[in-house]
CSV table of C-alpha atoms in Angstrom, one decimal:
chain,number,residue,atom,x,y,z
A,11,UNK,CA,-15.3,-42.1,-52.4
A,12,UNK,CA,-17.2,-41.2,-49.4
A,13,UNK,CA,-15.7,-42.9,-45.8
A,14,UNK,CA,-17.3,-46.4,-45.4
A,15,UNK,CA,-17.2,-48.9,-42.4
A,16,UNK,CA,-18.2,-52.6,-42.7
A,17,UNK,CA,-18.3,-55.0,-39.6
A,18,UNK,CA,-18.6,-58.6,-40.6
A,19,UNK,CA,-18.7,-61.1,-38.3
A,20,UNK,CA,-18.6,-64.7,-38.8
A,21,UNK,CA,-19.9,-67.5,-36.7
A,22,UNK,CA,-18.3,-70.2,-38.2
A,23,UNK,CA,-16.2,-72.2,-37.6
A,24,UNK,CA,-18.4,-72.9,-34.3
A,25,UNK,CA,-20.6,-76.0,-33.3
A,26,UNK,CA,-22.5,-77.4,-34.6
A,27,UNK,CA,-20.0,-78.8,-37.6
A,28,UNK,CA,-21.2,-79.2,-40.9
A,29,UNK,CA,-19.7,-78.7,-44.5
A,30,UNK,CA,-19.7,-75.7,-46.0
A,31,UNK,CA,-20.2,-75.6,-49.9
A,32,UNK,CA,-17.7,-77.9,-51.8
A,33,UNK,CA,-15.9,-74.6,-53.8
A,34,UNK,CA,-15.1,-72.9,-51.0
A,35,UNK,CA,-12.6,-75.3,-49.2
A,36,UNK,CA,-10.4,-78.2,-50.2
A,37,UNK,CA,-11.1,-81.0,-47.6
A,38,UNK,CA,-12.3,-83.8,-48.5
A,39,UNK,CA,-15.4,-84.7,-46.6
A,40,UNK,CA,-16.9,-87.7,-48.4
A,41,UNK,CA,-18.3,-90.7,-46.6
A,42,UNK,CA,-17.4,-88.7,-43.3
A,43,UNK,CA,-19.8,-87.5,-40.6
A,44,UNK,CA,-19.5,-84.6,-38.1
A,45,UNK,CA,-19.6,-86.3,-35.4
A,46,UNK,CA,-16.8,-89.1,-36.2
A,47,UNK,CA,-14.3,-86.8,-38.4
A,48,UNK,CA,-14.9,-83.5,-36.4
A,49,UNK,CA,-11.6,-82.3,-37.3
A,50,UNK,CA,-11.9,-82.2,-41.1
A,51,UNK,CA,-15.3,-80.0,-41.0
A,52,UNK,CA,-13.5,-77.7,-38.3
A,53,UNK,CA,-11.0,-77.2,-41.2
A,54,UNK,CA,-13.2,-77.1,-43.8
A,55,UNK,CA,-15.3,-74.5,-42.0
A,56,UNK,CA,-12.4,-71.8,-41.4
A,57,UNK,CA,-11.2,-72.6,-45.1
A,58,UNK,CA,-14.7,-71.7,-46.1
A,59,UNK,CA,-14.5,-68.2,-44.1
A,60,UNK,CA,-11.0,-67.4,-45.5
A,61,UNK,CA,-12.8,-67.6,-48.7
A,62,UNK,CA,-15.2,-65.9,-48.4
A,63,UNK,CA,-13.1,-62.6,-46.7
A,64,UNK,CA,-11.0,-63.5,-50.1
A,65,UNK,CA,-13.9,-63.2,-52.6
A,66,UNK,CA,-15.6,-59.6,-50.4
A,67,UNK,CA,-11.7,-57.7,-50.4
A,68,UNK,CA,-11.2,-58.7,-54.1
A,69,UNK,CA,-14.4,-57.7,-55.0
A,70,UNK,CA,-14.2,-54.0,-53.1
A,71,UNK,CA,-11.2,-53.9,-56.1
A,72,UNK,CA,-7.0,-52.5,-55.5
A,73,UNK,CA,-8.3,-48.9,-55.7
A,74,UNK,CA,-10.7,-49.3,-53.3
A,75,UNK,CA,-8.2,-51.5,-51.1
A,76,UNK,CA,-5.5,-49.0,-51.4
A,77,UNK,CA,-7.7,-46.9,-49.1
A,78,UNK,CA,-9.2,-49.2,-46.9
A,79,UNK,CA,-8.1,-50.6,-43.7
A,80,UNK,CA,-8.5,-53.9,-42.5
A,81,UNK,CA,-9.0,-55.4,-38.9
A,82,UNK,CA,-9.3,-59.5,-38.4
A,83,UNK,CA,-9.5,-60.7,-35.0
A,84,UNK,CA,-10.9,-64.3,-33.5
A,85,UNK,CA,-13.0,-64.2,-30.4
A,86,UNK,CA,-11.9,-67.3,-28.4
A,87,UNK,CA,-9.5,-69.9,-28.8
A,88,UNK,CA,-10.6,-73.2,-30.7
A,89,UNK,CA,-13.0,-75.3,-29.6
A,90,UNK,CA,-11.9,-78.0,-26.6
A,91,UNK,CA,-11.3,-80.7,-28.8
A,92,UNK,CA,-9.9,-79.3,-31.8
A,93,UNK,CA,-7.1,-77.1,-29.9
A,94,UNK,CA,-3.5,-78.6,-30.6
A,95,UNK,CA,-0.4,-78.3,-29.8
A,96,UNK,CA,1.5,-76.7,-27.8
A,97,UNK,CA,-2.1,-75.5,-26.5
A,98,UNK,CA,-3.3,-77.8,-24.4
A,99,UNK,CA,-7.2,-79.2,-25.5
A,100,UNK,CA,-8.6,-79.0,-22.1
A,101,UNK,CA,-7.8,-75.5,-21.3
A,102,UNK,CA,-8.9,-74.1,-24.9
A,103,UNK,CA,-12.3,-71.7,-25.4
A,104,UNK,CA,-14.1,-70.7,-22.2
A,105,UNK,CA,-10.5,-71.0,-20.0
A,106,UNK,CA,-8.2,-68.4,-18.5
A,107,UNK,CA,-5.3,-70.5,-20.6
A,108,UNK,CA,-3.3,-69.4,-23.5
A,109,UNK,CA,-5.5,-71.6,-25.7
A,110,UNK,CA,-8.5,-69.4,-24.4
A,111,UNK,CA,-7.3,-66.0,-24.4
A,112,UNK,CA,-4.7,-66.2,-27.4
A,113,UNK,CA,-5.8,-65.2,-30.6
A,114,UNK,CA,-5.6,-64.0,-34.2
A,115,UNK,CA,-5.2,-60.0,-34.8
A,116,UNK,CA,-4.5,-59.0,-38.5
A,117,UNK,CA,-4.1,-55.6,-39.4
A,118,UNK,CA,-3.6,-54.7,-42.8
A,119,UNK,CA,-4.1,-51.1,-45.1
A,120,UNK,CA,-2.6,-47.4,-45.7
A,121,UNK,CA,-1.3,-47.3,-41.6
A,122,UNK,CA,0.9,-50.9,-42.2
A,123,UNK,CA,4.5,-49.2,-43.2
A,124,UNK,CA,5.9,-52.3,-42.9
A,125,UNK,CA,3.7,-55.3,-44.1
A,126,UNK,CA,4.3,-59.0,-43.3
A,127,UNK,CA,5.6,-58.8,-40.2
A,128,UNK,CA,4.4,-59.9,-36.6
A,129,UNK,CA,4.6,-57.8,-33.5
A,130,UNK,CA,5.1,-59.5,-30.0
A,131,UNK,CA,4.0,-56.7,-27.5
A,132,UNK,CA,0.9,-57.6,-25.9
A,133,UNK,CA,-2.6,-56.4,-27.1
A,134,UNK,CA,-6.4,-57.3,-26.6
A,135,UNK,CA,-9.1,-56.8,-28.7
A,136,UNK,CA,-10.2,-53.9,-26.2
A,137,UNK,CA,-7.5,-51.8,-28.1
A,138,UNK,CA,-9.4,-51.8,-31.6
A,139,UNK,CA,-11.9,-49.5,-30.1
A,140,UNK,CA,-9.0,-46.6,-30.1
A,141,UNK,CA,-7.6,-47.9,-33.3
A,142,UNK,CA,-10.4,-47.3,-35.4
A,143,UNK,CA,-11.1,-43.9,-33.1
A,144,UNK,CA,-7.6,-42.7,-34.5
A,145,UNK,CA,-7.4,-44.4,-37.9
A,146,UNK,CA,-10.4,-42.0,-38.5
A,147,UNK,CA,-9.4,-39.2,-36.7
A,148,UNK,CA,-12.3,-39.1,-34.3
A,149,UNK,CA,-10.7,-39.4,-31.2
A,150,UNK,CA,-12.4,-35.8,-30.3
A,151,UNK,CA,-15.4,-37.7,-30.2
A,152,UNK,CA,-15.0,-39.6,-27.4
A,153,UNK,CA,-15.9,-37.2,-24.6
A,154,UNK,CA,-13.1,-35.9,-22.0
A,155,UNK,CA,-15.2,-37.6,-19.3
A,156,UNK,CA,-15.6,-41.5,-20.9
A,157,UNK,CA,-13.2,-43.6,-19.4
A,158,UNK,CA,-11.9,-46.3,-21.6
A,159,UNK,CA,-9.4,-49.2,-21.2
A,160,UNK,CA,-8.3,-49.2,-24.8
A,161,UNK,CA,-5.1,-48.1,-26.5
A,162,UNK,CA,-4.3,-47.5,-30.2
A,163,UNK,CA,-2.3,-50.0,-32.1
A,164,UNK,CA,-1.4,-47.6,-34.5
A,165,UNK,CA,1.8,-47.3,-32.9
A,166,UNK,CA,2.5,-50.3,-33.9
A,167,UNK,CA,1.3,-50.3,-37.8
A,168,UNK,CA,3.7,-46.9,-38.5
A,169,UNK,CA,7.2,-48.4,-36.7
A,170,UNK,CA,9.1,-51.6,-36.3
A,171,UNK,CA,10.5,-50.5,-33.3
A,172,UNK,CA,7.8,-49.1,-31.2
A,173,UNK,CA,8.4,-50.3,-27.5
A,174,UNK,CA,5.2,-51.6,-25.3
A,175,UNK,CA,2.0,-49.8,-24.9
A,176,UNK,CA,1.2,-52.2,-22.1
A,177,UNK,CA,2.5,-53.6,-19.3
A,178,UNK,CA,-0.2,-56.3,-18.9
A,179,UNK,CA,-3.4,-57.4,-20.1
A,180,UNK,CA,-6.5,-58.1,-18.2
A,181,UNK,CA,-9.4,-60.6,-19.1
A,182,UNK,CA,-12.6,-62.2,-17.1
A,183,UNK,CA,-15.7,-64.0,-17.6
A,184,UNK,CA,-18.3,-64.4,-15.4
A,185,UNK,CA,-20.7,-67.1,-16.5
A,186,UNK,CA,-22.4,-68.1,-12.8
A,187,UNK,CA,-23.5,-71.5,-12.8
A,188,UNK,CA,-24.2,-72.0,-16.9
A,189,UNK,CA,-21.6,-73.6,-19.3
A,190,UNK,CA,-18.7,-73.5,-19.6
A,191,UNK,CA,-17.9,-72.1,-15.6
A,192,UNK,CA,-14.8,-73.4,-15.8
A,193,UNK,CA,-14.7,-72.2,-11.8
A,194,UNK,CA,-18.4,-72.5,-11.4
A,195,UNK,CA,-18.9,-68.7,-11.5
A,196,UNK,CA,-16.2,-67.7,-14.4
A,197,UNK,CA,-12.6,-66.9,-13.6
A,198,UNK,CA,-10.6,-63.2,-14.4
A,199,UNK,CA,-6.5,-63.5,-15.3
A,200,UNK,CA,-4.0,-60.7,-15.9
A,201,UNK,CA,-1.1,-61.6,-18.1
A,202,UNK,CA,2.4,-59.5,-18.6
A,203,UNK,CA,4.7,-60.0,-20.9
A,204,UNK,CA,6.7,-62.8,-19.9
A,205,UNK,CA,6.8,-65.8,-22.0
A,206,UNK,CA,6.4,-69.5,-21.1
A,207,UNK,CA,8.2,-72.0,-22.9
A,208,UNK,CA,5.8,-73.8,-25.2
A,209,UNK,CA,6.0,-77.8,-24.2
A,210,UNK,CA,4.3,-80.2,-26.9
A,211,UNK,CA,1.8,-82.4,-25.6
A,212,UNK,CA,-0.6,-85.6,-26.9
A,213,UNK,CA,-3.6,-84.6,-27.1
A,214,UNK,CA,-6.6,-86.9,-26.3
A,215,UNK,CA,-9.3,-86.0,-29.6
């Protein structure tokens, strides 16, 4: 089979909330309204995705799988009010905050040796740029005089004891005077590796 990419890219679970069809999730929306039970769409939304991501890999078939590497990654941290702990629902999507910045990466195919597993060292979605480049050996493609901020995870996929890529990360948004301008004009943040003790907290819904 010839080399194939696909890039699919879901919007949901985003505002506004609504119920996705009743086969593809479990919740149990009757009698409840958007508006008032917020949280059970929100769930119902990213069952429906998982679903669906289910229903396209088992379709593409084990053979096909076997072969076939696999990149999930979230944009931005949950909406404000549907953040929980230990991330705080005030400084969720649009912030500089953990519950902003922090989110899923899944990596799975041929370049996994060791499956199941997390890895701690610190990443950002910048880096699938060069992952891809060298999962497909194309890195010659990028011209000598392109400079670029991202760094292969591969690294990563082939050893369990690989030691950090990166020192820090970096991330900014600039979004002048529009929502959400959590600073009126956006904010940047660098992050290293140093790790703040997660503290429960009651969150107002």
């Amino acid at each position: 089979q010839a080399p194939w990419v696909c890039y699919l890219a879901y919007t949901a679970p985003h505002l506004p909330f609504e119920a996705p069809p009743s086969h593809l999730h479990t919740q149990n929306l009757a009698g409840k309204s958007p508006s008032r039970d917020a949280r059970d769409f929100y769930k119902s939304m990213i069952e429906a995705m998982d679903s669906e991501i289910g229903r396209l890999l088992a379709t593409l078939g084990p053979t096909v799988m076997a072969n076939t590497h696999v990149l999930f990654a979230g944009d931005n941290g949950s909406v404000q009010r549907m953040a929980i702990a230990p991330f705080n629902g005030n400084k969720a999507k649009g912030s500089p905050y953990e519950g902003g910045l922090n989110v899923p990466l899944i990596v799975g195919g041929p370049a996994v040796t060791v499956p199941g597993r997390e890895e701690a060292a610190l990443t950002t979605t910048v880096d699938l740029f060069a992952t891809v480049l060298e999962m497909v050996g194309a890195q010659s493609a990028l011209p000598e005089w392109v400079a670029t901020d991202s760094v292969s995870l591969l690294p990563y996929l082939a050893s369990t004891t690989q030691q950090p890529l990166r020192a820090y990360v970096y991330s900014e948004e600039f979004t002048g005077n529009v929502w959400p301008a959590p600073n009126q004009n956006g904010h940047a943040v660098v992050r290293d590796a140093r790790v703040q003790p997660a503290v429960p907290q009651s969150l107002p819904y």
